């Protein structure tokens, strides 16, 4: 990949000389290693979806488990005394990979649906549990569809055909009647994982787009899914502890403390991929699962906005009030702010969405600074915190998220060990056409911090 300094020297990307010079200074100050070839091979060899446990739920934002494995291998922990922490655990890639490698781990996420999936994956299932799962799977074909009443879910009915919707509600009732918590969690996770395919919607960009379901029998589909889940848990019997907590990474210390007390170990390594500063709203695209899983009472603004309030401000509707941020982060936001009128004059259209991006940038780095502070608080000296993150760009302005997170980490008690470039990061075709330098410079990297 082309070095960012070279790209900045050859193109006038930022109007602010101070911002441009500071980014060059960070890029030259840190050890930046290009390992694109190595990581491309690693990731292409095994995708999450074809690997036991990782493939249960299509979590679009999930990162590759091989990347996690690589970090766990490079930055070993003392298994007897320490555990792994993921402040943004999503559907549990880090926790599953930790368990596969016989390590204890804990994670936090503001999406309650992903926490449920994480916990179902990392539970340890006894032989008796597996026997019970087998018997319950045999009962699935006789789930009674006629008894199901469509009450209280009118707000999401439009996303499904009548038959599929009725079948999903009947499955939900079946799951609700399971008494053993870990077995129930497994069937619930299976239920959550079939909702998208059973609906007439597909996750797309920032939300859902129309796409007729190919599932002709939801009951058969669920049955097959549960057989797959059963095969996976029969194969992998974990003896370590993995636990997901519903909550915000800005309160990481609280959850780490709780887990630490429970297993009498300390955090040895933090590994995560945070939301990227790319305007994605995590809750909008999972609203069917959040609603059908009874995580929120209604789909209206209220239902989702309670969750959004907890999230890192990586999406445009998030940050409205004034936010105090580091001077460099503010310069980044101002750069984008100043580029908007030019674009609007050129296109002759008001771009309401991009107008909100500068404030999102301020909110994002403000919140991530808080999370890094908490990471520093829970780690002892010499321990590592690895962040997998994409850079983003708006109106041709590169937001060097990896450099900025490293810089913010330095302010809260970390040394920056290195930044490992793993892949090119994607951007829209429109931006690439207008700003060709993005193709060679936008990157996904692992920022490796070490507690002082
Ligand atoms: C890039 S995804 C992580 C995916 C995860 N590594 C996996 O493989 O499944 C970022 C996650 O951060 C979560 N998130 C957003 N704001 C959060 C916050 N304040 N605290 C904890 N999690 C948050 C989102 O719900 C999302 O699951």
Coordinates of C-alpha atoms and ligand atoms in Angstrom, one line a residue:
X1 CA 0.0 0.0 0.0
X2 CA 1.1 3.6 -0.6
X3 CA 2.3 5.3 2.5
X4 CA 0.0 8.0 3.8
X5 CA 2.9 10.5 3.9
X6 CA 3.5 10.0 0.2
X7 CA -0.2 10.3 -0.6
X8 CA -0.3 13.6 1.5
X9 CA 2.8 14.9 -0.2
X10 CA 1.4 14.2 -3.7
X11 CA -2.2 15.4 -3.2
X12 CA -3.7 18.4 -1.4
X13 CA -6.1 16.5 0.7
X14 CA -6.5 18.8 3.7
X15 CA -6.8 22.6 3.7
X16 CA -5.4 22.8 7.2
X17 CA -1.6 22.6 7.0
X18 CA -1.6 21.9 10.7
X19 CA -3.8 18.9 10.3
X20 CA -1.9 17.6 7.4
X21 CA 1.5 18.0 9.1
X22 CA 0.2 16.4 12.3
X23 CA -1.1 13.3 10.4
X24 CA 2.3 13.1 8.7
X25 CA 4.0 13.4 12.1
X26 CA 1.9 10.6 13.5
X27 CA 2.5 8.4 10.5
X28 CA 6.3 8.9 10.8
X29 CA 6.4 8.6 14.6
X30 CA 4.7 5.2 14.9
X31 CA 6.1 1.9 13.6
X32 CA 3.8 1.1 10.7
X33 CA 4.2 -2.4 9.3
X34 CA 2.6 -3.4 6.0
X35 CA 1.5 -7.1 6.4
X36 CA -1.2 -7.0 3.7
X37 CA 0.1 -10.1 1.8
X38 CA 0.3 -12.1 5.0
X39 CA -3.2 -11.1 6.2
X40 CA -4.8 -11.6 2.8
X41 CA -3.7 -15.2 2.8
X42 CA -4.7 -15.7 6.3
X43 CA -8.2 -14.4 5.9
X44 CA -8.9 -15.9 2.5
X45 CA -8.1 -19.4 3.8
X46 CA -11.0 -19.6 6.2
X47 CA -14.0 -17.4 6.4
X48 CA -16.1 -17.2 9.6
X49 CA -19.2 -18.6 8.0
X50 CA -17.8 -22.0 7.2
X51 CA -16.2 -22.6 10.6
X52 CA -18.1 -24.3 13.5
X53 CA -19.8 -21.8 15.9
X54 CA -18.6 -18.7 14.0
X55 CA -21.1 -19.3 11.2
X56 CA -24.3 -19.4 13.3
X57 CA -25.3 -15.9 12.8
X58 CA -24.6 -13.6 9.8
X59 CA -23.2 -10.7 11.8
X60 CA -22.2 -8.3 9.0
X61 CA -19.9 -6.4 11.2
X62 CA -18.1 -9.4 12.5
X63 CA -14.3 -9.6 11.9
X64 CA -12.4 -12.6 10.7
X65 CA -11.7 -15.2 13.5
X66 CA -8.3 -15.8 11.9
X67 CA -7.3 -12.3 12.7
X68 CA -8.3 -12.8 16.3
X69 CA -6.3 -16.1 16.4
X70 CA -3.3 -14.3 15.0
X71 CA -3.5 -11.6 17.8
X72 CA -4.0 -14.2 20.5
X73 CA -0.9 -16.1 19.1
X74 CA 1.3 -13.0 18.8
X75 CA 0.3 -11.5 22.2
X76 CA 0.0 -14.5 24.5
X77 CA -1.5 -14.4 28.0
X78 CA -1.0 -16.4 31.2
X79 CA -3.9 -18.8 30.9
X80 CA -3.8 -19.6 34.6
X81 CA -4.1 -16.0 35.8
X82 CA -5.5 -14.0 32.9
X83 CA -8.4 -13.7 30.5
X84 CA -9.2 -11.9 27.2
X85 CA -11.5 -8.9 26.9
X86 CA -13.5 -7.6 23.9
X87 CA -15.3 -4.3 24.7
X88 CA -17.3 -4.6 21.4
X89 CA -17.9 -8.3 21.2
X90 CA -20.7 -8.3 18.6
X91 CA -21.6 -11.9 17.8
X92 CA -18.7 -13.3 19.8
X93 CA -15.8 -13.9 17.3
X94 CA -13.2 -13.0 20.0
X95 CA -14.8 -15.1 22.7
X96 CA -15.3 -18.2 20.5
X97 CA -11.7 -18.0 19.3
X98 CA -10.5 -17.6 22.8
X99 CA -12.5 -20.7 23.9
X100 CA -11.1 -22.7 20.9
X101 CA -7.6 -21.7 22.2
X102 CA -8.5 -22.7 25.8
X103 CA -8.6 -19.2 27.1
X104 CA -11.2 -17.5 29.3
X105 CA -12.8 -14.4 27.9
X106 CA -15.5 -11.8 28.4
X107 CA -17.1 -9.2 26.1
X108 CA -19.5 -6.3 26.2
X109 CA -21.9 -5.0 23.5
X110 CA -24.8 -2.6 23.3
X111 CA -26.7 -4.8 21.0
X112 CA -28.6 -7.3 23.3
X113 CA -29.2 -9.6 20.4
X114 CA -25.6 -10.1 19.6
X115 CA -24.9 -10.6 23.3
X116 CA -27.5 -13.4 23.4
X117 CA -25.8 -15.1 20.3
X118 CA -22.4 -14.7 21.9
X119 CA -23.5 -16.4 25.1
X120 CA -25.2 -19.2 23.3
X121 CA -21.9 -19.9 21.4
X122 CA -19.7 -19.8 24.5
X123 CA -21.9 -21.7 27.0
X124 CA -20.5 -25.1 27.9
X125 CA -23.1 -27.8 27.1
X126 CA -23.1 -31.0 29.1
X127 CA -23.9 -34.4 27.6
X128 CA -27.4 -34.2 29.2
X129 CA -27.9 -30.7 27.5
X130 CA -27.0 -32.2 24.1
X131 CA -29.4 -35.1 24.7
X132 CA -32.2 -32.6 25.6
X133 CA -31.3 -30.5 22.5
X134 CA -31.7 -33.7 20.3
X135 CA -35.1 -34.5 21.8
X136 CA -36.3 -30.9 21.3
X137 CA -35.2 -30.8 17.7
X138 CA -37.4 -33.9 17.1
X139 CA -40.4 -31.8 18.4
X140 CA -39.9 -29.0 16.0
X141 CA -41.8 -30.5 13.0
X142 CA -44.9 -30.8 15.2
X143 CA -44.9 -27.2 16.3
X144 CA -48.6 -26.1 16.1
X145 CA -48.9 -23.2 13.7
X146 CA -52.7 -22.7 14.1
X147 CA -52.6 -21.9 17.8
X148 CA -50.4 -18.8 17.2
X149 CA -52.0 -15.5 17.7
X150 CA -50.4 -12.5 16.0
X151 CA -50.6 -10.0 18.8
X152 CA -48.4 -7.1 19.6
X153 CA -46.1 -7.5 16.5
X154 CA -48.2 -5.7 14.0
X155 CA -45.4 -3.1 13.6
X156 CA -43.1 -5.7 12.0
X157 CA -45.6 -7.9 10.2
X158 CA -45.0 -6.0 6.9
X159 CA -41.5 -7.5 6.6
X160 CA -42.8 -11.1 6.3
X161 CA -45.3 -13.2 4.4
X162 CA -48.2 -14.2 6.6
X163 CA -47.1 -17.9 6.7
X164 CA -43.5 -17.2 7.6
X165 CA -44.5 -14.7 10.2
X166 CA -46.9 -17.1 11.9
X167 CA -44.3 -19.8 11.8
X168 CA -41.7 -17.5 13.4
X169 CA -44.1 -16.6 16.2
X170 CA -44.9 -20.3 16.8
X171 CA -41.2 -21.1 17.0
X172 CA -40.8 -18.2 19.5
X173 CA -43.5 -19.7 21.7
X174 CA -41.8 -23.1 21.5
X175 CA -38.5 -21.6 22.6
X176 CA -40.2 -19.7 25.4
X177 CA -41.5 -22.9 26.8
X178 CA -38.0 -24.5 27.2
X179 CA -37.0 -24.4 30.8
X180 CA -33.2 -25.1 31.0
X181 CA -31.5 -21.7 30.5
X182 CA -28.5 -22.8 28.4
X183 CA -30.7 -25.0 26.1
X184 CA -33.2 -22.2 25.8
X185 CA -30.4 -19.8 24.9
X186 CA -29.3 -22.1 22.1
X187 CA -32.7 -22.5 20.6
X188 CA -33.3 -18.7 20.9
X189 CA -30.0 -18.1 19.1
X190 CA -31.1 -20.4 16.3
X191 CA -34.4 -18.6 16.2
X192 CA -32.7 -15.2 15.9
X193 CA -30.4 -16.5 13.1
X194 CA -33.3 -17.5 10.8
X195 CA -35.3 -14.3 11.0
X196 CA -33.5 -12.4 8.1
X197 CA -33.8 -15.3 5.6
X198 CA -37.4 -15.9 6.6
X199 CA -38.3 -12.2 6.0
X200 CA -38.9 -10.3 2.8
X201 CA -36.0 -8.0 3.7
X202 CA -32.3 -8.1 3.5
X203 CA -29.7 -6.1 5.4
X204 CA -28.3 -3.6 3.0
X205 CA -26.1 -0.6 3.7
X206 CA -27.6 1.2 6.5
X207 CA -30.9 -0.6 6.8
X208 CA -33.2 -3.2 5.2
X209 CA -34.1 -3.5 1.5
X210 CA -36.9 -5.5 0.0
X211 CA -36.0 -9.0 -1.1
X212 CA -38.5 -11.9 -1.2
X213 CA -37.8 -14.7 1.1
X214 CA -36.6 -18.0 -0.4
X215 CA -37.6 -20.0 2.6
X216 CA -40.7 -22.1 1.8
X217 CA -41.0 -23.8 5.2
X218 CA -39.7 -21.8 8.2
X219 CA -40.2 -24.9 10.4
X220 CA -38.0 -27.1 8.2
X221 CA -35.5 -24.2 8.0
X222 CA -35.4 -23.9 11.8
X223 CA -35.0 -27.6 12.2
X224 CA -32.0 -27.7 9.9
X225 CA -30.5 -24.7 11.6
X226 CA -30.8 -26.4 15.0
X227 CA -29.3 -29.6 13.7
X228 CA -26.3 -27.5 12.6
X229 CA -26.0 -25.8 16.0
X230 CA -26.3 -29.2 17.7
X231 CA -23.5 -30.6 15.6
X232 CA -21.3 -27.7 16.5
X233 CA -21.8 -27.9 20.2
X234 CA -21.4 -31.7 20.2
X235 CA -18.0 -31.1 18.5
X236 CA -16.7 -28.4 20.7
X237 CA -17.0 -28.8 24.4
X238 CA -15.4 -25.8 26.0
X239 CA -14.1 -26.0 29.5
X240 CA -13.3 -22.3 29.8
X241 CA -15.5 -19.5 30.6
X242 CA -16.8 -17.0 28.0
X243 CA -19.4 -14.5 28.9
X244 CA -21.0 -11.6 27.1
X245 CA -22.5 -8.6 29.0
X246 CA -25.1 -6.2 27.6
X247 CA -23.8 -2.7 28.2
X248 CA -21.5 0.0 26.9
X249 CA -17.8 -0.2 26.5
X250 CA -17.6 3.2 28.1
X251 CA -18.3 1.3 31.3
X252 CA -15.9 -1.5 30.6
X253 CA -14.3 -1.4 34.0
X254 CA -17.5 -2.3 35.7
X255 CA -18.1 -5.5 33.6
X256 CA -14.4 -6.5 33.8
X257 CA -14.4 -6.2 37.5
X258 CA -17.5 -8.4 37.8
X259 CA -16.0 -11.1 35.6
X260 CA -12.7 -10.8 37.3
X261 CA -14.3 -11.5 40.7
X262 CA -16.3 -14.4 39.3
X263 CA -13.4 -16.3 37.9
X264 CA -10.6 -14.9 40.0
X265 CA -8.4 -13.9 37.1
X266 CA -7.2 -10.6 35.6
X267 CA -7.5 -9.1 32.1
X268 CA -4.4 -10.1 30.1
X269 CA -5.2 -8.9 26.6
X270 CA -7.8 -6.6 25.1
X271 CA -8.8 -7.4 21.5
X272 CA -11.5 -5.6 19.5
X273 CA -12.9 -4.1 16.5
X274 CA -14.9 -1.0 17.3
X275 CA -17.7 0.5 15.2
X276 CA -16.0 2.4 12.4
X277 CA -16.6 6.1 11.8
X278 CA -18.5 5.2 8.7
X279 CA -22.1 6.4 9.5
X280 CA -23.5 2.9 10.0
X281 CA -26.4 2.6 12.4
X282 CA -26.0 -0.9 13.9
X283 CA -29.6 -1.0 15.2
X284 CA -31.5 -0.1 12.1
X285 CA -30.4 -3.2 10.2
X286 CA -31.1 -5.6 13.1
X287 CA -34.5 -4.2 14.0
X288 CA -36.4 -7.3 13.0
X289 CA -34.3 -9.5 15.4
X290 CA -34.4 -6.9 18.1
X291 CA -38.2 -6.7 17.9
X292 CA -38.9 -10.4 17.4
X293 CA -36.5 -11.3 20.1
X294 CA -38.4 -9.0 22.5
X295 CA -35.4 -6.9 23.2
X296 CA -37.3 -3.7 22.4
X297 CA -41.0 -3.1 23.0
X298 CA -41.9 -1.4 19.6
X299 CA -40.1 -0.5 16.5
X300 CA -40.9 3.2 16.8
X301 CA -38.1 5.7 17.3
X302 CA -38.3 5.1 21.1
X303 CA -37.6 1.4 20.9
X304 CA -34.4 1.8 19.0
X305 CA -33.3 5.1 20.3
X306 CA -32.9 3.8 23.9
X307 CA -30.2 1.5 22.5
X308 CA -28.7 4.1 20.2
X309 CA -28.1 6.4 23.1
X310 CA -25.7 3.8 24.6
X311 CA -23.7 3.3 21.4
X312 CA -20.5 4.9 20.2
X313 CA -21.5 7.8 18.0
X314 CA -20.4 6.2 14.7
X315 CA -23.7 7.1 12.9
X316 CA -25.0 10.4 11.7
X317 CA -28.1 10.7 13.8
X318 CA -26.1 10.4 17.0
X319 CA -24.4 13.6 17.9
X320 CA -26.2 16.9 18.1
X321 CA -24.9 18.8 21.2
X322 CA -21.6 20.5 21.3
X323 CA -18.8 18.1 22.1
X324 CA -15.4 18.9 23.5
X325 CA -12.6 17.2 21.6
X326 CA -8.9 17.2 21.1
X327 CA -7.8 20.1 18.8
X328 CA -6.7 17.7 16.0
X329 CA -10.0 15.8 16.0
X330 CA -11.7 19.2 15.8
X331 CA -9.6 20.2 12.8
X332 CA -10.6 16.9 11.1
X333 CA -14.2 17.7 11.7
X334 CA -13.8 21.3 10.4
X335 CA -12.1 20.0 7.2
X336 CA -15.2 18.0 6.3
X337 CA -17.5 20.8 7.4
X338 CA -15.7 23.2 5.0
X339 CA -15.8 20.8 2.1
X340 CA -19.6 20.5 2.2
X341 CA -20.6 23.9 0.7
X342 CA -18.2 23.1 -2.2
X343 CA -19.9 19.8 -2.9
X344 CA -23.4 21.4 -2.6
X345 CA -22.5 24.1 -5.0
X346 CA -21.2 21.6 -7.5
X347 CA -24.2 19.3 -7.3
X348 CA -26.8 22.0 -6.7
X349 CA -28.3 19.9 -3.9
X350 CA -28.3 20.1 -0.1
X351 CA -26.5 17.1 1.4
X352 CA -28.2 16.8 4.8
X353 CA -26.5 13.5 5.6
X354 CA -23.0 14.7 5.1
X355 CA -23.7 17.9 7.0
X356 CA -24.0 15.7 10.1
X357 CA -20.7 13.9 9.6
X358 CA -18.4 16.5 11.2
X359 CA -20.4 16.2 14.5
X360 CA -20.4 12.5 14.2
X361 CA -16.6 12.5 13.9
X362 CA -16.3 14.6 17.1
X363 CA -18.7 12.3 18.9
X364 CA -17.0 9.1 17.7
X365 CA -13.5 10.1 18.8
X366 CA -14.8 11.6 22.0
X367 CA -16.5 8.2 22.9
X368 CA -13.6 6.1 21.7
X369 CA -11.3 8.2 23.9
X370 CA -13.4 7.2 26.9
X371 CA -13.3 3.5 25.9
X372 CA -9.5 3.6 25.6
X373 CA -9.3 5.3 29.0
X374 CA -11.3 2.4 30.5
X375 CA -9.1 -0.1 28.6
X376 CA -6.1 1.5 30.2
X377 CA -7.8 1.4 33.6
X378 CA -8.3 -2.4 33.6
X379 CA -5.0 -3.5 32.1
X380 CA -1.8 -3.8 34.1
X381 CA 1.6 -2.4 32.9
X382 CA 3.1 -4.3 29.9
X383 CA -0.3 -5.7 28.7
X384 CA -1.6 -5.1 25.2
X385 CA -4.7 -3.7 23.7
X386 CA -5.2 -4.5 19.9
X387 CA -7.7 -2.5 17.9
X388 CA -8.8 -3.6 14.4
X389 CA -10.1 -0.6 12.5
X390 CA -10.8 0.8 9.1
X391 CA -9.9 4.3 8.0
X392 CA -12.8 6.2 6.4
X393 CA -13.2 9.1 4.1
X394 CA -15.7 11.8 3.4
X395 CA -15.6 14.1 0.4
X396 CA -12.0 12.9 -0.3
X397 CA -10.8 13.7 3.2
X398 CA -9.1 10.7 4.7
X399 CA -10.0 10.1 8.4
X400 CA -7.0 8.2 9.6
X401 CA -8.8 6.4 12.4
X402 CA -5.9 4.1 13.2
X403 CA -3.5 7.0 13.8
X404 CA -6.1 9.0 15.8
X405 CA -6.9 6.0 18.1
X406 CA -3.2 5.4 18.6
X407 CA -2.8 9.1 19.4
X408 CA -5.8 9.1 21.8
X409 CA -4.4 5.9 23.4
X410 CA -1.1 7.7 24.2
X411 CA -3.1 10.3 26.1
X412 CA -4.6 7.7 28.4
X413 CA -1.5 5.7 29.5
X414 CA -0.6 3.6 26.5
X415 CA 2.6 3.3 24.4
X416 CA 2.0 2.7 20.7
X417 CA 3.9 -0.5 19.9
X418 CA 3.0 -0.7 16.2
X419 CA 0.3 -0.3 13.6
X420 CA 0.0 -3.3 11.4
X421 CA -1.7 -2.7 8.0
X422 CA -3.8 -5.8 7.2
X423 CA -5.9 -4.9 4.2
X424 CA -7.2 -2.1 1.9
X425 CA -10.3 -0.6 3.3
X426 CA -13.3 -0.1 0.9
X427 CA -15.0 3.1 0.0
X428 CA -17.8 4.1 -2.4
X429 CA -17.2 3.8 -6.1
X430 CA -18.2 7.5 -6.4
X431 CA -15.5 8.6 -4.0
X432 CA -12.9 6.4 -5.7
X433 CA -13.7 7.9 -9.1
X434 CA -13.4 11.4 -7.8
X435 CA -10.4 10.8 -5.4
X436 CA -8.3 8.0 -7.0
X437 CA -5.6 8.3 -4.2
X438 CA -8.2 6.6 -1.8
X439 CA -7.8 3.2 -3.6
X440 CA -4.1 2.9 -2.6
X441 CA -4.2 4.6 0.8
X442 CA -7.4 3.7 2.8
X443 CA -6.5 0.8 5.0
X444 CA -7.6 -1.6 7.7
X445 CA -5.1 -1.9 10.5
X446 CA -4.4 -3.4 13.9
X447 CA -3.3 -0.7 16.3
X448 CA -1.2 -2.4 19.0
X449 CA -1.1 -0.4 22.3
X450 CA 0.8 -1.4 25.4
X451 CA -0.1 -0.2 28.9
X452 CA 2.8 1.9 30.3
Ligands
LIG1 C1 -17.4 -4.0 14.4 S1 -18.6 -4.6 15.4 C2 -17.8 -5.8 16.3 C3 -18.0 -7.2 15.8 C4 -17.3 -8.3 16.5 N1 -15.9 -8.2 16.6 C5 -17.7 -9.6 15.9 O1 -16.8 -10.2 15.2 O2 -18.8 -10.0 15.9 C6 -18.8 -3.3 16.6 C7 -19.8 -3.6 17.7 O3 -19.8 -2.6 18.6 C8 -21.1 -2.5 19.2 N2 -21.2 -1.2 19.9 C9 -21.5 0.0 19.5 N3 -21.4 0.9 20.5 C10 -21.0 0.2 21.6 C11 -20.7 0.6 22.9 N4 -20.9 1.9 23.4 N5 -20.4 -0.4 23.8 C12 -20.3 -1.7 23.4 N6 -20.5 -2.1 22.1 C13 -20.9 -1.1 21.2 C14 -22.0 -2.7 18.0 O4 -23.3 -3.2 18.5 C15 -21.2 -3.8 17.3 O5 -21.6 -5.1 17.6

